[in-house]
Coordinates of C-alpha atoms in Angstrom, one line a residue:
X1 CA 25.6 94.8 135.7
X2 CA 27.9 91.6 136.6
X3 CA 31.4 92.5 137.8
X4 CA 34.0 91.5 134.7
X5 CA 36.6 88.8 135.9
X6 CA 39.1 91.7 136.2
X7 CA 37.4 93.0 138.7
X8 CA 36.2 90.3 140.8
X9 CA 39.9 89.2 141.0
X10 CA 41.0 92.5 142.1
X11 CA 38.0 92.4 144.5
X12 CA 39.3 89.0 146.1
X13 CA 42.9 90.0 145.3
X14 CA 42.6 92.8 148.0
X15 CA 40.5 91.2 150.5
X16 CA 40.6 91.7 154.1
X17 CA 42.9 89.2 154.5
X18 CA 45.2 90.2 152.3
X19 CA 45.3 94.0 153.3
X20 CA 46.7 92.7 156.5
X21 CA 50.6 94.1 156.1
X22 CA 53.7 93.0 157.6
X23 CA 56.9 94.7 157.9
X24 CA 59.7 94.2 155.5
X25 CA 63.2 95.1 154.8
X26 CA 64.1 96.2 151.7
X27 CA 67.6 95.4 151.1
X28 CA 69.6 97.7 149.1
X29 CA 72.8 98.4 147.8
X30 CA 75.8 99.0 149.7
X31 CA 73.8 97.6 153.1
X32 CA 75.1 95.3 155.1
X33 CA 72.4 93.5 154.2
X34 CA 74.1 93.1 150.7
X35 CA 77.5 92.5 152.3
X36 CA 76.8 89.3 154.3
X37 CA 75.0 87.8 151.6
X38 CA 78.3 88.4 149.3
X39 CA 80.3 87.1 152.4
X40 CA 77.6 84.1 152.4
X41 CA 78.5 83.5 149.0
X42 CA 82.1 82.9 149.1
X43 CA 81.5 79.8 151.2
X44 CA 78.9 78.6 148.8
X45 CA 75.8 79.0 151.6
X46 CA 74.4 81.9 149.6
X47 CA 73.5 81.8 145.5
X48 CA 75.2 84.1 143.3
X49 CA 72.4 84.1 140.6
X50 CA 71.1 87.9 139.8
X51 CA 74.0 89.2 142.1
X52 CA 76.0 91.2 139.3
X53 CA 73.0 92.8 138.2
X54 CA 71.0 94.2 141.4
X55 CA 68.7 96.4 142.4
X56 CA 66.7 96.6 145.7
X57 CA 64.0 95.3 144.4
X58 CA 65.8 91.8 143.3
X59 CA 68.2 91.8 146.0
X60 CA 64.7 91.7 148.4
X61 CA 63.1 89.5 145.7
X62 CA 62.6 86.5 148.3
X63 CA 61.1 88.1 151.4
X64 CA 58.7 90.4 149.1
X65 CA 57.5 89.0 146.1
X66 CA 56.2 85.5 144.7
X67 CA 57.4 84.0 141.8
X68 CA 54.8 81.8 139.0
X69 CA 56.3 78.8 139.5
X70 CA 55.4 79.1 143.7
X71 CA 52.5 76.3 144.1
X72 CA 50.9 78.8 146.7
X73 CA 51.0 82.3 146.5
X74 CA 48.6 84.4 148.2
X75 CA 48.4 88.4 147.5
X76 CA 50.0 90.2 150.4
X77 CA 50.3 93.9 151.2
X78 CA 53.6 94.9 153.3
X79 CA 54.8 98.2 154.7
X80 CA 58.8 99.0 154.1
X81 CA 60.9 99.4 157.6
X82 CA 62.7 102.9 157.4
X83 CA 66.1 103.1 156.8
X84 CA 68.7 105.8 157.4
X85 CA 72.0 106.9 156.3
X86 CA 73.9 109.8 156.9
X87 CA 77.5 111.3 156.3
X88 CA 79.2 114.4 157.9
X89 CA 81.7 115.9 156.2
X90 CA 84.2 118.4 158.4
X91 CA 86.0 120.7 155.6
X92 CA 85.0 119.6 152.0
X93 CA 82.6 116.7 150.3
X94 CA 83.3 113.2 150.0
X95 CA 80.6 111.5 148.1
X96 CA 81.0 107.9 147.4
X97 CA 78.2 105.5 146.4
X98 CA 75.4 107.7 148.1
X99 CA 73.1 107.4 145.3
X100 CA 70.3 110.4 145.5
X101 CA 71.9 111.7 148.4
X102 CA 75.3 113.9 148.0
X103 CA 77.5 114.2 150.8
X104 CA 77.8 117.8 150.7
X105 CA 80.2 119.4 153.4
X106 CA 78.1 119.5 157.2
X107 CA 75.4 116.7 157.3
X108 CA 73.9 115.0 154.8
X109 CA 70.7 112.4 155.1
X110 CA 68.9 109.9 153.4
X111 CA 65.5 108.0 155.1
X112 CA 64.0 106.0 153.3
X113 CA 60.7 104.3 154.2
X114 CA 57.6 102.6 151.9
X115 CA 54.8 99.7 150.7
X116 CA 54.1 96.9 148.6
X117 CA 51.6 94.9 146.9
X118 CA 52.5 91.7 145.6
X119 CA 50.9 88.5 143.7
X120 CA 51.6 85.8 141.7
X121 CA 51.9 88.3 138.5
X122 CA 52.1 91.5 140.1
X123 CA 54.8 93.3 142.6
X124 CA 54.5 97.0 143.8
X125 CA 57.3 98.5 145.6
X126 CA 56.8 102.2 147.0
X127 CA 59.9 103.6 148.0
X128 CA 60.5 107.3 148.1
X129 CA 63.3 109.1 149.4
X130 CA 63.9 112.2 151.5
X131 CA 67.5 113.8 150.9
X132 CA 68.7 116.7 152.8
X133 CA 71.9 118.5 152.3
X134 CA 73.3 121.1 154.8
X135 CA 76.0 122.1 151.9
X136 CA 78.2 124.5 154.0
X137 CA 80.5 126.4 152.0
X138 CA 84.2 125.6 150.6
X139 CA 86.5 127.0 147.8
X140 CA 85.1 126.1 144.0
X141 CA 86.5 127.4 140.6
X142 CA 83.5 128.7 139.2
X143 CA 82.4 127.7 135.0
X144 CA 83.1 130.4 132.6
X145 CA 81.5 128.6 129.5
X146 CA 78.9 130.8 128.2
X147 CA 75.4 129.5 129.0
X148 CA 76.1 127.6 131.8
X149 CA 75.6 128.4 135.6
X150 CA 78.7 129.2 137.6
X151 CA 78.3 126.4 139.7
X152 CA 79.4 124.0 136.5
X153 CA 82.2 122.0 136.2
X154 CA 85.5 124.3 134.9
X155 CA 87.2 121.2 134.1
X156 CA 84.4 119.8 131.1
X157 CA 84.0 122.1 128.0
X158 CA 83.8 121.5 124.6
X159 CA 84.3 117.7 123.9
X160 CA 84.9 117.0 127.5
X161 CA 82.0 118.1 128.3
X162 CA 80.0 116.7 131.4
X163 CA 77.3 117.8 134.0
X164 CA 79.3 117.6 137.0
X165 CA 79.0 120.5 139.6
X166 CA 81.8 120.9 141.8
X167 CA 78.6 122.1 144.4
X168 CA 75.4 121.9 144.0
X169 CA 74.5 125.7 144.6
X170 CA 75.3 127.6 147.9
X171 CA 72.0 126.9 150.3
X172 CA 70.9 124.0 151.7
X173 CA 69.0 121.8 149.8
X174 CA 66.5 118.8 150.2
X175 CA 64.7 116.3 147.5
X176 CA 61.9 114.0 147.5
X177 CA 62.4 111.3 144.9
X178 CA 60.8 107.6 144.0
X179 CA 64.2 106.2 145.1
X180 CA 63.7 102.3 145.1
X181 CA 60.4 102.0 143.9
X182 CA 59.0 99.9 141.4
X183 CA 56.4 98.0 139.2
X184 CA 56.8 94.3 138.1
X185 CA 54.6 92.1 136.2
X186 CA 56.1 88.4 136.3
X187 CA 55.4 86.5 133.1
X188 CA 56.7 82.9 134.3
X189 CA 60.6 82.8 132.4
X190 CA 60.6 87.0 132.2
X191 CA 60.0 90.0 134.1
X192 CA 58.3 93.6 132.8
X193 CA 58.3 96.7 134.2
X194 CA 59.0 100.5 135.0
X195 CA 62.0 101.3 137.9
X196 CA 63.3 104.7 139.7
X197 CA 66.1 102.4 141.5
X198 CA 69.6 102.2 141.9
X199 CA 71.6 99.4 140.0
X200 CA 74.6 97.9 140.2
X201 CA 76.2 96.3 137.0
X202 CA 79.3 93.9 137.5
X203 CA 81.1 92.6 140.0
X204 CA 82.7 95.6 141.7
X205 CA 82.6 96.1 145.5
X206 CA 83.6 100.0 145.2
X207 CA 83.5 100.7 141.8
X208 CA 81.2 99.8 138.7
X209 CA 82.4 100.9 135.7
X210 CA 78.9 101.3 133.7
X211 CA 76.3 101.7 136.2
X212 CA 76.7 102.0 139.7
X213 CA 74.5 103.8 142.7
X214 CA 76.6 107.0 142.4
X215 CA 73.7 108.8 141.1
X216 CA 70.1 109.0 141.9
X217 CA 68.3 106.4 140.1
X218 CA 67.3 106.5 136.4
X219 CA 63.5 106.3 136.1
X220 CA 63.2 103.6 133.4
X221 CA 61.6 100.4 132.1
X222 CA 63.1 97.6 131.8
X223 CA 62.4 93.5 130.7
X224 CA 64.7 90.5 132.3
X225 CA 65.2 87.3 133.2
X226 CA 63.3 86.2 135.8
X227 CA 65.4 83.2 137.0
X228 CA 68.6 81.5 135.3
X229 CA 68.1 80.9 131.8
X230 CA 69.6 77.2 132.7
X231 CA 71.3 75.4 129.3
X232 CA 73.3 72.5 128.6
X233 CA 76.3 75.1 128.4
X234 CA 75.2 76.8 131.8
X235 CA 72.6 79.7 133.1
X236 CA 72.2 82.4 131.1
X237 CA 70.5 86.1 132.8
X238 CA 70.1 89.6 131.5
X239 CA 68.3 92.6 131.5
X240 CA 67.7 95.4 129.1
X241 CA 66.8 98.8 130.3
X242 CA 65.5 102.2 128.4
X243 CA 65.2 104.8 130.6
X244 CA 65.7 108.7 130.8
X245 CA 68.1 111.0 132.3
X246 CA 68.0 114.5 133.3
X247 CA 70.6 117.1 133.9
X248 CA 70.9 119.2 136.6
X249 CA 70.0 122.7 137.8
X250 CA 73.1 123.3 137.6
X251 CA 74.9 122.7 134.1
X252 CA 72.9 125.1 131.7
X253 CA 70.3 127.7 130.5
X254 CA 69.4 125.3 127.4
X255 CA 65.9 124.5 127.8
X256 CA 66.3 121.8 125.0
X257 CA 68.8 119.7 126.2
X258 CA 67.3 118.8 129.6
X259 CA 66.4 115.2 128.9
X260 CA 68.9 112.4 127.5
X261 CA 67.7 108.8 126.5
X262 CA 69.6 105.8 128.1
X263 CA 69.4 102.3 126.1
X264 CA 71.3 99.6 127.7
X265 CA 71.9 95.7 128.5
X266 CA 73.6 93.1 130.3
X267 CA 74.1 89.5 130.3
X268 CA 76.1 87.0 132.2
X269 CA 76.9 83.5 132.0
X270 CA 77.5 80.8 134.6
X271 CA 79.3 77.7 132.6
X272 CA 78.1 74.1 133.8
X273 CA 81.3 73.3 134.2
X274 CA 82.2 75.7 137.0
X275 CA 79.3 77.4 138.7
X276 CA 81.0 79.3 140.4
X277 CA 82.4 81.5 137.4
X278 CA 80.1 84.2 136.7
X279 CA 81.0 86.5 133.0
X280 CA 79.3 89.0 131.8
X281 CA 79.0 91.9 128.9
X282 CA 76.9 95.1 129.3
X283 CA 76.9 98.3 127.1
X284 CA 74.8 101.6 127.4
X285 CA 74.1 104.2 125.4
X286 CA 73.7 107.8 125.9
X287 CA 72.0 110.1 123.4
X288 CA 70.5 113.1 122.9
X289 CA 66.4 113.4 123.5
X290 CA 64.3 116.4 122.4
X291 CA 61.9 116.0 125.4
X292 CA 60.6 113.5 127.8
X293 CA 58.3 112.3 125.2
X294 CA 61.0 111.7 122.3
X295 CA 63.4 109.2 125.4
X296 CA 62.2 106.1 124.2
X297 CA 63.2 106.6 120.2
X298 CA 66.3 105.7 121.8
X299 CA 65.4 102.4 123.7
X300 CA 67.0 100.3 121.1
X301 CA 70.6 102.1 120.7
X302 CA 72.7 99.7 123.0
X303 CA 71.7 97.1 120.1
X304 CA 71.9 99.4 117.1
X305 CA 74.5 101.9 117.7
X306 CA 77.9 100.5 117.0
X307 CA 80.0 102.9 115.5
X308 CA 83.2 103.9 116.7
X309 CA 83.4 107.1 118.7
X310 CA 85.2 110.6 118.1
X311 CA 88.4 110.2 116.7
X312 CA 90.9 111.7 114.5
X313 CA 89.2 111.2 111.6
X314 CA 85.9 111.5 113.0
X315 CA 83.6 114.6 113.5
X316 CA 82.0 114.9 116.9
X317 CA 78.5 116.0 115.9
X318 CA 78.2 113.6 113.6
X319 CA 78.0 110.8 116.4
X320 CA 74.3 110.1 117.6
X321 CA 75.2 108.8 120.6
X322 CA 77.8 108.3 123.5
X323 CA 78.6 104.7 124.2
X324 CA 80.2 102.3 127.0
X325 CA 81.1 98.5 126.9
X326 CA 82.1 96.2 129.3
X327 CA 83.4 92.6 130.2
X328 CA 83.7 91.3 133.6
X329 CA 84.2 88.3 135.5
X330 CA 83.7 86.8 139.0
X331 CA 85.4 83.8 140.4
X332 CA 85.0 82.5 144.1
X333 CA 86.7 79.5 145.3
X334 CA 84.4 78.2 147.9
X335 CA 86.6 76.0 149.9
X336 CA 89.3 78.8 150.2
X337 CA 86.5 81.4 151.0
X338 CA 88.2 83.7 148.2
X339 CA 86.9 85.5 145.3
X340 CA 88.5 87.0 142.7
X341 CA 86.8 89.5 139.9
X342 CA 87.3 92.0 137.0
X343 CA 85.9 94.7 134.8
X344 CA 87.2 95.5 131.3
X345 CA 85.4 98.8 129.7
X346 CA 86.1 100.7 126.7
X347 CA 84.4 104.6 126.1
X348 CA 84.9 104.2 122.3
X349 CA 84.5 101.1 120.0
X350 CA 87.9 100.3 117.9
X351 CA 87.7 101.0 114.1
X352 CA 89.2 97.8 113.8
X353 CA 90.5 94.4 115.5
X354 CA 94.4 95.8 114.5
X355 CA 93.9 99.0 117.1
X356 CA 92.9 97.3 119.6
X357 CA 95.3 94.7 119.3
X358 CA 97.4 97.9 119.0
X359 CA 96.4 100.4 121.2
X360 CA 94.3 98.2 123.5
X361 CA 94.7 101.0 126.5
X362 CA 92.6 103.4 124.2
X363 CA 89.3 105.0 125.9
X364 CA 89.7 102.1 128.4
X365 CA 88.5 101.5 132.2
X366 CA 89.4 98.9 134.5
X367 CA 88.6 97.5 137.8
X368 CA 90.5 94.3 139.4
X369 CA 89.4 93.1 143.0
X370 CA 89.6 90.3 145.3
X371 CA 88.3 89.4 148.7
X372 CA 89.3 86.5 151.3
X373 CA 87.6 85.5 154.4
X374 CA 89.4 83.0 156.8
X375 CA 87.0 81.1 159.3
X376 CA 88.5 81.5 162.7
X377 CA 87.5 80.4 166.0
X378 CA 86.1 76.9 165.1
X379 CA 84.3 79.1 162.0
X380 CA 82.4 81.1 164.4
X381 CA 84.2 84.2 163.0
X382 CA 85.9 85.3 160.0
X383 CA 89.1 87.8 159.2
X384 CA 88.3 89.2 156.2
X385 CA 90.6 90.6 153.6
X386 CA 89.5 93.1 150.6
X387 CA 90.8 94.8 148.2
X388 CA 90.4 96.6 144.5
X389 CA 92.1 99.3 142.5
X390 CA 90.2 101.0 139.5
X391 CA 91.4 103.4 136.9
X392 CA 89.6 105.3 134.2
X393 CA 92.5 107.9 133.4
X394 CA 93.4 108.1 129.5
X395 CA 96.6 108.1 128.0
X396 CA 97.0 109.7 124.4
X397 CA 97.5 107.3 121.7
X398 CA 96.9 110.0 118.8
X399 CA 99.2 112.8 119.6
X400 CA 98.3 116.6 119.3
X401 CA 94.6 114.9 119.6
X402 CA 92.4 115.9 122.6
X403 CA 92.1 112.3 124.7
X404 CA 88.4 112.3 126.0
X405 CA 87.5 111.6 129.6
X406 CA 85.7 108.8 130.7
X407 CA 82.1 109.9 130.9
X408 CA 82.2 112.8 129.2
X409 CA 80.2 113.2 126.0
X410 CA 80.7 114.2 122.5
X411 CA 76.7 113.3 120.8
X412 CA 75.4 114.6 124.5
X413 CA 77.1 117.7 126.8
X414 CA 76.1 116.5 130.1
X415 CA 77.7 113.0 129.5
X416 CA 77.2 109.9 131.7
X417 CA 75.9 111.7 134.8
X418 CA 72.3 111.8 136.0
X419 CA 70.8 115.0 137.9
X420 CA 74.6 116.2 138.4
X421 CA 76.3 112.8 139.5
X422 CA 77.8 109.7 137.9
X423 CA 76.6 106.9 136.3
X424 CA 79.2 104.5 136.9
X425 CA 82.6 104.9 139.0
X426 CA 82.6 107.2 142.2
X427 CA 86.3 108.0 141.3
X428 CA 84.8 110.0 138.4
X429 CA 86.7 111.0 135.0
X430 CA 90.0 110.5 134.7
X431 CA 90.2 109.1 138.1
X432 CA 92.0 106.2 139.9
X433 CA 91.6 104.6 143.4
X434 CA 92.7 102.1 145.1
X435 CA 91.6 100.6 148.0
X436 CA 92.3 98.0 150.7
X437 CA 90.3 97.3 154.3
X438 CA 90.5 94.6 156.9
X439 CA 87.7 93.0 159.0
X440 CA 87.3 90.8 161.9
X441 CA 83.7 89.8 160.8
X442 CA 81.7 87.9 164.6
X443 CA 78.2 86.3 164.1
X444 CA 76.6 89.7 165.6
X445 CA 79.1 92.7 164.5
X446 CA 82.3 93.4 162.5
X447 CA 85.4 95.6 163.3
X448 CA 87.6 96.7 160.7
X449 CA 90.0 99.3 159.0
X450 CA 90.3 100.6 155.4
X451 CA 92.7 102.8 153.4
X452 CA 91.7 104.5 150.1
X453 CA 94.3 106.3 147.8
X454 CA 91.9 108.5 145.0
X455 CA 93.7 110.7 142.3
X456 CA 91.0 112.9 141.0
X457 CA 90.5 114.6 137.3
X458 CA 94.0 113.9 136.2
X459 CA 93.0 114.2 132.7
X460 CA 91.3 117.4 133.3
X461 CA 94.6 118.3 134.9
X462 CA 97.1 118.1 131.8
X463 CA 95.2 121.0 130.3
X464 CA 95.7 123.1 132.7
X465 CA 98.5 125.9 132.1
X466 CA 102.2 124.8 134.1
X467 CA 101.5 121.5 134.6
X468 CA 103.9 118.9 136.2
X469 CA 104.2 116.3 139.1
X470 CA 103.7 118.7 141.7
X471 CA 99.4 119.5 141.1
X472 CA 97.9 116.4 140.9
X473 CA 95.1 116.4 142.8
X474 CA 94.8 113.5 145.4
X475 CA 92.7 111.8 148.4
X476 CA 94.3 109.7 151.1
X477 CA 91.5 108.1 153.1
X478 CA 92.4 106.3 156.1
X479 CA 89.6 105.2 158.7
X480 CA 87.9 102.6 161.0
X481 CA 84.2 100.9 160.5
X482 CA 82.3 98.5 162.2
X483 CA 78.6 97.1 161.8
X484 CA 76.4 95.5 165.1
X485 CA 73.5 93.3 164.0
X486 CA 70.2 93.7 166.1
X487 CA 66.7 91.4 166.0
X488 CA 65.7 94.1 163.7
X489 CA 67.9 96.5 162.3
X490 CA 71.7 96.3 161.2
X491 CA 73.9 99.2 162.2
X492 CA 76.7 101.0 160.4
X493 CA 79.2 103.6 161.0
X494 CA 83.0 105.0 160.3
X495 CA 85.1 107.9 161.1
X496 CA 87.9 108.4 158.3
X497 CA 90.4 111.1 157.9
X498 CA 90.9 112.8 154.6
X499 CA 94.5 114.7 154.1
X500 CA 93.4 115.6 150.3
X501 CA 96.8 117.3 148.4
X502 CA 96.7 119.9 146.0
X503 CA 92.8 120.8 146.1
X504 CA 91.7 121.1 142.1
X505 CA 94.7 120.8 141.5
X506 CA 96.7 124.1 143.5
X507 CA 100.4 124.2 144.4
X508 CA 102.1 127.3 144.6
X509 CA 105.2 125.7 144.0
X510 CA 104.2 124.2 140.9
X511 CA 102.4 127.7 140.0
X512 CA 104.4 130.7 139.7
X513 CA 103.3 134.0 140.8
X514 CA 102.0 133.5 144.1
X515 CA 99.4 130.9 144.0
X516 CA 98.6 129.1 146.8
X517 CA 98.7 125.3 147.8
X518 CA 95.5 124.1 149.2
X519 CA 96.0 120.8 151.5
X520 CA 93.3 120.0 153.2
X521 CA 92.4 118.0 156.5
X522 CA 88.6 116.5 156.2
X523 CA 87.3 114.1 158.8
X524 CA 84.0 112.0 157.5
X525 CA 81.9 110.2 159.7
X526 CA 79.1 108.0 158.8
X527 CA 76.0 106.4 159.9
X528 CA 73.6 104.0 158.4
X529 CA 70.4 101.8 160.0
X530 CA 68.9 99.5 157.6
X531 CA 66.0 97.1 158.3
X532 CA 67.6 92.9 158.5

């Protein structure tokens, strides 16, 4: 029988020539990888296209794959350096950012290692991750709801309702996961395929209010632009994403409930006028799935579920889905090597444009940022300036109504979270940061300090019994960091120390009858090698 054409391309496609593979990084999120090419961008010697919506895979895209409109493009196999991070925690966690690895207290590690394929039309990325968690012990309130494990949150019942652990169980635990891996088809303007990784929506450095790398990554599939959309107004790209998340071991006995679908999109814009402006909208939606075969009835709910959320006058249960919208904005001013940027989101939709004109502070979340590098030295070196401050905490705008937390869920009871973690902003519901660091940034290495101010659950707080100034519950983070670039492999690390006042949210002088207050003292240290 003659070979099909299928096959004789798959036959020449994998040649011996072809199987020879090189090494590759695989740049991901929160790397220093990532950070010089934001740094690169703020004196214009870096693109900014794709950069507010990233994954590893398209922050990579140019030392792995090949794109259709490439004249030559040869299949080529490639093997994925390992990389390694890893945090130690002295007292308590502190878990920012780590994606499918929580910073438990003791030590906590991610490697990460992997292959390719890729062609013309095709690109394979194998990345799995090992995560292991030494998860000493420390002083939880245990969850009372009925149903639910002890380890569950005690601050999200009823329509607060979230899967968010305060520890996840009391051994130590490991996980093998995809992590970053994926499959891409190129179809010249546009890009198909299936994901487990991270993402990043928006222009955040710390924070992203939608979709961050919090969590573990959502497996999911997903279609996008595959280059700037370019227009006589200015380049237009997107991505839209179905994908399903799972709760954790740790949230309930409900067999039925384990699976949730996520629908969701983004698009910016970069005007002709000013290239350097980058906006942008994104929304998700979160709704309930009756297994993992029933995920993708929901792929379509970012564009057809527009209803407004829970609210006075509307019942809870008869929502079919929890929602998030944001707007955001970037602006970098080349010749000052500054950047400015924004994110506007909202956890319920306005029944109309007079309450939001209103009461535009309803169900809202915000994140404002800026960064400034100065060339020094004849430009050999940089000072470089950052800061941002986010806030998702509510304030009531309907009184003797419940205010819902940001992330929670009404339609769903594990909320925005995947496998026990965040989707979007480390600082979690009703939380507020606010950040600023310094860096002398060399051609080879980077010094700096940072401070970090985090106020944690304060909504969860005013419904607790006695409540007043004295309890709330907050992080001051104060610490050093520094990054030493090699011919192969760029190297992280900071030591930070933690004073964190009124652990959930105890102060015996707030709380008659002999309660304690818990101040606590936690040093963090971390370490991170990621292939250049």
């Amino acid at each position: 029988m003659r070979p099909r054409p299928f096959i004789l391309a798959a036959i020449i496609s994998f040649s011996p020539s072809a199987l020879h593979a090189q090494l590759r990084p695989l740049t991901t999120i929160g790397s220093v990888a990532e950070d010089r090419l934001r740094l690169a961008q703020l004196s214009d010697s870096a693109s900014t296209a794709g950069f507010l919506i990233r994954t590893a895979g398209t922050l990579s895209d140019s030392s792995l794959t090949c794109r259709p409109s490439s004249a030559v493009c040869p299949p080529r196999t490639f093997v994925l350096a390992p990389e390694l991070a890893a945090t130690w925690n002295s007292r308590i966690p502190l878990s920012l950012n780590g994606g499918s690895m929580w910073s438990a207290r003791g030590a906590s590690t991610i490697v990460r290692a992997g292959a390719g394929f890729s062609s013309k039309f095709i690109t394979l990325i194998a990345a799995p991750e090992y995560t292991y968690s030494q998860n000493l012990g420390f002083e939880v309130f245990p969850g009372t709801t009925p149903g639910r494990s002890a380890w569950s949150s005690p601050w999200h019942l009823g329509n607060q309702s979230a899967d968010l652990p305060l520890r996840f169980g009391d051994l130590p635990w490991t996980l093998v996961s995809p992590g970053q891996s994926s499959l891409t088809l190129h179809l010249n303007t546009i890009d198909l395929g299936a994901s487990s990784e991270n993402q990043w929506w928006g222009p955040g450095v710390r924070n992203a209010l939608l979709i961050s790398n919090q969590a573990q990554g959502v497996p999911h599939l997903f279609l996008r632009s595959a280059r700037p959309w370019v227009t006589r107004a200015g380049d237009f790209e997107w991505r839209i994403i179905a994908g399903a998340l799972t709760e954790s071991i740790y949230f309930d006995t409900v067999a039925s409930n384990n699976v949730r679908s996520l629908s969701g999109f983004i698009v910016t814009f970069r005007p002709a006028s000013d290239r350097d402006l980058t906006l942008g909208i994104a929304r998700i939606v979160v709704a309930p799935a009756s297994g993992t075969g029933t995920v993708l009835q929901g792929a379509f709910n970012a564009f057809t579920q527009w209803h407004p959320q829970s609210t006075p006058v509307t019942r809870a249960d008869s929502l079919k889905g929890d929602q998030m919208i944001s707007l955001f904005g970037r602006w970098i001013f080349p010749k000052d090597h500054f950047e400015l940027y924004f994110e506007w989101a909202k956890s319920q939709l306005p029944s109309s444009l007079r309450d939001l004109i209103i009461a535009p502070q309803d169900a809202q979340g915000y994140t404002l940022g800026l960064q400034w590098a100065l060339p020094v030295r004849d430009g050999r070196s940089q000072v470089r300036f950052q800061t941002e401050a986010t806030n998702v905490e509510q304030s009531t705008v309907f009184p003797g109504q419940p205010v819902p937390d940001f992330y929670t869920g009404s339609a769903t009871a594990q909320g925005f979270t995947q496998r026990g973690q965040l989707l979007g902003a480390s600082v979690g519901p009703g939380g507020q940061s606010q950040w600023l660091a310094g860096d002398w940034m060399a051609h080879g290495w980077a010094l700096g300090a940072m401070l970090q101010r985090i106020r944690w659950e304060d909504n969860a707080l005013y419904r607790q019994p006695v409540v007043n100034f004295f309890r709330h519950d907050v992080t001051l983070l104060a610490g050093v960091r520094g990054t030493l670039r090699t011919k192969a492999y760029d190297f992280s690390a900071s030591i930070a120390a933690e004073p964190r006042y009124n652990y959930l949210f105890q102060d015996g002088f707030a709380n008659p009858g002999g309660r304690r207050t818990i101040d606590i003292s936690n040093l963090t240290i971390t370490f991170s090698a990621a292939p250049r």
